[in-house]
mmCIF file of C-alpha atoms in Angstrom:
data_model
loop_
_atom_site.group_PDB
_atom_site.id
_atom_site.type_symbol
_atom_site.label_atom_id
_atom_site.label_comp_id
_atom_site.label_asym_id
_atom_site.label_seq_id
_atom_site.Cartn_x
_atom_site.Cartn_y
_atom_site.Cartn_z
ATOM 1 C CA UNK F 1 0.000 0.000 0.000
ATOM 2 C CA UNK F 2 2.507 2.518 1.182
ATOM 3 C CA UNK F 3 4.585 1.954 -2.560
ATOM 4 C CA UNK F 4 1.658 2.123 -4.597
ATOM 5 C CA UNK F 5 1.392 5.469 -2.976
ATOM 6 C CA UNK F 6 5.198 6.062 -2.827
ATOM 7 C CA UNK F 7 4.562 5.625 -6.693
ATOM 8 C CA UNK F 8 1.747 7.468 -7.782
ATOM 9 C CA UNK F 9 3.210 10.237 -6.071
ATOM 10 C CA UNK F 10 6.052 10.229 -8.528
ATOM 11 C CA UNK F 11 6.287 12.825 -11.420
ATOM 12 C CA UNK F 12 7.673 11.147 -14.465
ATOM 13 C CA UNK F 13 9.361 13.988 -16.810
ATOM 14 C CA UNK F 14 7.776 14.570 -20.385
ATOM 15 C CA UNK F 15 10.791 16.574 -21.237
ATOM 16 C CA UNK F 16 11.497 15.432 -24.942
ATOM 17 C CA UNK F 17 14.992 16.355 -25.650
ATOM 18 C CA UNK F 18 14.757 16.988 -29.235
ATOM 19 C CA UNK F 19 11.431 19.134 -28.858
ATOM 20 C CA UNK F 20 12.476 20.962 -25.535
ATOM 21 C CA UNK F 21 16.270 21.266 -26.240
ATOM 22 C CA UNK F 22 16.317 24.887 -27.485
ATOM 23 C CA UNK F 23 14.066 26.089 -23.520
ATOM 24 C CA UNK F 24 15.692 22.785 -21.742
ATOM 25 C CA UNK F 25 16.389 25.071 -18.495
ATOM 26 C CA UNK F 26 12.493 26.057 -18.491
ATOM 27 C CA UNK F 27 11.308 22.461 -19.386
ATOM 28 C CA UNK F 28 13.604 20.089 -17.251
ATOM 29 C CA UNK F 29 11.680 18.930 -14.532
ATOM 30 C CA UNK F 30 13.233 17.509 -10.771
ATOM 31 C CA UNK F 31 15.397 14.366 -10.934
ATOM 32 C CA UNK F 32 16.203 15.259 -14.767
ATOM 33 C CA UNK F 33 19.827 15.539 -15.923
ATOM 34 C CA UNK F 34 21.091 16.368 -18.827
ATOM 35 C CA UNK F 35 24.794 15.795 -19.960
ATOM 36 C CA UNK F 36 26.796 18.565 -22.623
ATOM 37 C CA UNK F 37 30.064 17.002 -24.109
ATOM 38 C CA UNK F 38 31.987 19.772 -25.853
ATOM 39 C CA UNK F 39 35.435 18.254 -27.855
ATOM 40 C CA UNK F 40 37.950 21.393 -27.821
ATOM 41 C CA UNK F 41 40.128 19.216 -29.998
ATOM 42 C CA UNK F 42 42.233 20.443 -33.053
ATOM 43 C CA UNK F 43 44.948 19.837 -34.182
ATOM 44 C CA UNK F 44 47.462 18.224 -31.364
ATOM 45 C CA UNK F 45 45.598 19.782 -28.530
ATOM 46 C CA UNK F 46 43.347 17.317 -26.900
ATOM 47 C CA UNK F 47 40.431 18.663 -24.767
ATOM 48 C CA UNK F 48 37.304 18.125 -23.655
ATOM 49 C CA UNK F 49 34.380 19.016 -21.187
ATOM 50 C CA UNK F 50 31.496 17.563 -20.120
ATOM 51 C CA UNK F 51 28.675 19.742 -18.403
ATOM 52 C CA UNK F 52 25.908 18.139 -16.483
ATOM 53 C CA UNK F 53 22.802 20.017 -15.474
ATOM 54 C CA UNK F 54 20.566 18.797 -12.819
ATOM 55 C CA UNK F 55 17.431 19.610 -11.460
ATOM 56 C CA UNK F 56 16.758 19.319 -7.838
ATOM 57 C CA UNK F 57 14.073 21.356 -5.763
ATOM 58 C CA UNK F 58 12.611 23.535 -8.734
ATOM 59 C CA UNK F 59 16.448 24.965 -9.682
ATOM 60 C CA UNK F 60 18.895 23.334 -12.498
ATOM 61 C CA UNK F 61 22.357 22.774 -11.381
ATOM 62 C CA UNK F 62 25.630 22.784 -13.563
ATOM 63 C CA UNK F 63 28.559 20.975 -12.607
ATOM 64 C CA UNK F 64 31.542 21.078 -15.058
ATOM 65 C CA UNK F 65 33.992 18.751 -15.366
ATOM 66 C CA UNK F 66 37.134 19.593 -17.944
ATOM 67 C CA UNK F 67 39.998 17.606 -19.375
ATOM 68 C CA UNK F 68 43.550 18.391 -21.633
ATOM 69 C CA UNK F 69 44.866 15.410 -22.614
ATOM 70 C CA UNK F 70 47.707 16.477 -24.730
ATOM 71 C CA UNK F 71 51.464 17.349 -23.590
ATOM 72 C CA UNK F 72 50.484 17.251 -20.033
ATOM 73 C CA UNK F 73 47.349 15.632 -18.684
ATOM 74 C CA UNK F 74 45.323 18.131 -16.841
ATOM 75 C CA UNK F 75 42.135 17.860 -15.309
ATOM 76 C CA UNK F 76 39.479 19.964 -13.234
ATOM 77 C CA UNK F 77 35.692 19.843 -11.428
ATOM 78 C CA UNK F 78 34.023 22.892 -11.033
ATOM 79 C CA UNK F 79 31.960 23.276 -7.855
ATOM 80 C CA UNK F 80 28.239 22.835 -8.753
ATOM 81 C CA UNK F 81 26.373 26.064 -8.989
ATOM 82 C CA UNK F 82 23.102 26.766 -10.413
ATOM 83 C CA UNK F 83 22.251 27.527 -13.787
ATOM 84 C CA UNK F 84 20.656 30.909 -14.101
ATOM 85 C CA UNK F 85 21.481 31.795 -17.403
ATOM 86 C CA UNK F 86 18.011 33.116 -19.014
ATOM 87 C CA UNK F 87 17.368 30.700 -22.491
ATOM 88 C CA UNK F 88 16.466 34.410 -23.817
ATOM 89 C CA UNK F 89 20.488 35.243 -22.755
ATOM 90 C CA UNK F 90 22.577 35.398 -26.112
ATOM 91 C CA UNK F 91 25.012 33.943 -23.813
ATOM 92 C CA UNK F 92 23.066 30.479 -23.115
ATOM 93 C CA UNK F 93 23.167 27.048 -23.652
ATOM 94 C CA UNK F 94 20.274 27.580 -25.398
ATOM 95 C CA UNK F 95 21.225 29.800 -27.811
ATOM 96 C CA UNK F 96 24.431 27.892 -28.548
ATOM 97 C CA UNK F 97 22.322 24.869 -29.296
ATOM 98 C CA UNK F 98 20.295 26.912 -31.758
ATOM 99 C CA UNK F 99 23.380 28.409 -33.362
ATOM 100 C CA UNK F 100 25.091 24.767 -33.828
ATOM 101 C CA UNK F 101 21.626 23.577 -35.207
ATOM 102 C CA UNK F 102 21.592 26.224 -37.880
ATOM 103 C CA UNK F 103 25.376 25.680 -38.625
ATOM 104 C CA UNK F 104 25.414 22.246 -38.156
ATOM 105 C CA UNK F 105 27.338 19.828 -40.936
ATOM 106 C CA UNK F 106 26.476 16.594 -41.835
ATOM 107 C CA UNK F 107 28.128 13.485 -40.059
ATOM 108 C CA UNK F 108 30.675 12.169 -42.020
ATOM 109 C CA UNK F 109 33.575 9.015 -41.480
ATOM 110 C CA UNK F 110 36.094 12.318 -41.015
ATOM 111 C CA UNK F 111 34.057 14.277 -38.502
ATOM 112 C CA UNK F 112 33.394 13.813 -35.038
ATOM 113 C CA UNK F 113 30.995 15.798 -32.785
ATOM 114 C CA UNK F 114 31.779 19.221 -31.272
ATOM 115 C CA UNK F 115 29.017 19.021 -29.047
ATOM 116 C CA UNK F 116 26.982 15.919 -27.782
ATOM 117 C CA UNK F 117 24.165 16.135 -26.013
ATOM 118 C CA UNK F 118 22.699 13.252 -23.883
ATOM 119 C CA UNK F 119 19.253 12.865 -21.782
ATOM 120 C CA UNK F 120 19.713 10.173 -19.205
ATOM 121 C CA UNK F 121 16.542 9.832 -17.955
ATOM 122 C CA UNK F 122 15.711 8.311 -21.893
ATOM 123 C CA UNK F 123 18.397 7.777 -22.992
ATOM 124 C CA UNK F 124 18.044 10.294 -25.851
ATOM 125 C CA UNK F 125 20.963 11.949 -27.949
ATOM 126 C CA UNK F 126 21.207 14.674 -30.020
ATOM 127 C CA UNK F 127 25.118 15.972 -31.864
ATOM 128 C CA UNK F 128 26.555 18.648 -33.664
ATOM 129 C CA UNK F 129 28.976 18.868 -36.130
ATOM 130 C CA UNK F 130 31.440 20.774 -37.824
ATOM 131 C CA UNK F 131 33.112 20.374 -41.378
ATOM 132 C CA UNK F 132 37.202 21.260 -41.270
ATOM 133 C CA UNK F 133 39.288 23.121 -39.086
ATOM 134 C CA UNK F 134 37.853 26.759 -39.562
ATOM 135 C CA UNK F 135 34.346 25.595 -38.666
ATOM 136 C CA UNK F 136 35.658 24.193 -35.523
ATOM 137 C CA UNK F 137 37.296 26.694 -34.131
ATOM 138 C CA UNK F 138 34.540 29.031 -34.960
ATOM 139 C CA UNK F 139 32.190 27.297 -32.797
ATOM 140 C CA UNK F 140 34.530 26.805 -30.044
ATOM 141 C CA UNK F 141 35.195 31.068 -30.084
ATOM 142 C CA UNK F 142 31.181 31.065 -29.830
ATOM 143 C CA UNK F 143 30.958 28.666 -27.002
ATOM 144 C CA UNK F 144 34.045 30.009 -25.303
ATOM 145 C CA UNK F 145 31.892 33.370 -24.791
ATOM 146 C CA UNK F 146 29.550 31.150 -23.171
ATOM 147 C CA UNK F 147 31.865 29.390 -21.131
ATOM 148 C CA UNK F 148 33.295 32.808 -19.997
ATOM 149 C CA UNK F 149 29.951 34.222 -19.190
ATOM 150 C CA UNK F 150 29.005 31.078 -16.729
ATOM 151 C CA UNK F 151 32.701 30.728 -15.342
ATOM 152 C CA UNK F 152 34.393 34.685 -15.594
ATOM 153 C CA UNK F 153 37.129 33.362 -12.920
ATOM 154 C CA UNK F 154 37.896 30.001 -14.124
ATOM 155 C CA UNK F 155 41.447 30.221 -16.252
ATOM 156 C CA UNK F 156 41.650 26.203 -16.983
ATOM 157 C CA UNK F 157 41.933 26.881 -20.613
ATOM 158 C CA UNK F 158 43.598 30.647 -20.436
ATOM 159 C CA UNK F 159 47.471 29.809 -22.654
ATOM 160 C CA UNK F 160 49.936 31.553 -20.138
ATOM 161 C CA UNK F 161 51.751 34.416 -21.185
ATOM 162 C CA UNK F 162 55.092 34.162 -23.576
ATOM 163 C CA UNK F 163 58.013 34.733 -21.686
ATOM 164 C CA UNK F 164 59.657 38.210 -23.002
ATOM 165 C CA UNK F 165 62.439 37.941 -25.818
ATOM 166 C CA UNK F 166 65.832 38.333 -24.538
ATOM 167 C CA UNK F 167 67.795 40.628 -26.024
ATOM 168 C CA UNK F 168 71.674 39.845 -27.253
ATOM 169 C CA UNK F 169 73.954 42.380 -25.507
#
C-alpha cells in the first residue's frame, strides 16, 4: 500500500529532448539531468568538457567537469552552482544549441561531434557537427563566450603568457 502510494506520487518527466532542447532550463523537470560534451580538440591539442545540469528542488544545477589530454594531462571539477542563465540570454546554452543547429554539418567518417548532447533519464541523444578546421574553431570562439559568461574566474583553458624575448647584448 505505502509503494503504490510512494509511486503514484512520482512525477515522471515529459521533457522530450529533441522538442524541448532549445528552452531545456524552463522544461527540465526535478530528478532530470542532462549531460553537454563539448570536444575542444584540433589539431594536437586534446580537450574536452562535459557539463551536467541537474534539477533538484525547482532549480537546475551545472557541474563542469574539464579535461587536456595532450602534452600534459590536466584535469578539473568545477563546484556545482546553479544555472541561471536566461534561455532568452545570447550567452546560453540555449542559444548555442540553436546556433550549432543552424550551422550544423552533416556526419561524415572524417568528422566527429563538437558538441553531444545526452538525456539520461531516456536515454536520448542529439550531436553537432562541424566540417574542417575553420568551422571548428569558430564554434569553439562562440561557445568560449559562453563558457566565460558562466565561469568569468575560471582560467583552466587561459594559454599563459610568452616569456619576453631576450635581447643579445
Amino acid at each position: 500500500m505505502i509503494f503504490s502510494l510512494f509511486l503514484s506520487c512520482q512525477h515522471e518527466s515529459n521533457f522530450d529532448l529533441e522538442k524541448d532542447l532549445y528552452q531545456f532550463s524552463d522544461k527540465m523537470k526535478n530528478g532530470d539531468t542532462i549531460e553537454v560534451s563539448v570536444n575542444h580538440s584540433a589539431c594536437l591539442f586534446l580537450s574536452h568538457e562535459l557539463y551536467t545540469f541537474i534539477k533538484q528542488k525547482d532549480t537546475v544545477f551545472l557541474q563542469t567537469y574539464s579535461e587536456i589530454s595532450s602534452f600534459e594531462k590536466r584535469e578539473q571539477t568545477l563546484p556545482k552552482i546553479v544555472y541561471h542563465v536566461s534561455n532568452k540570454n545570447q550567452l546560453s546554452f540555449e542559444n548555442y544549441f540553436k546556433y550549432l543547429s543552424k550551422e550544423n554539418k552533416p556526419k561524415t567518417e572524417t568528422n566527429s561531434a563538437i558538441v553531444s548532447i545526452h538525456y539520461k533519464n531516456k536515454a536520448q541523444a542529439k550531436s553537432f557537427y562541424s566540417d574542417g578546421l575553420r568551422d571548428n574553431l569558430e564554434k569553439l570562439d562562440r561557445f568560449g563566450l559562453l563558457r566565460k559568461k558562466i565561469y568569468p574566474n575560471d582560467t583552466f583553458f587561459k594559454s599563459p603568457k610568452p616569456p619576453p624575448p631576450k635581447f643579445a647584448k
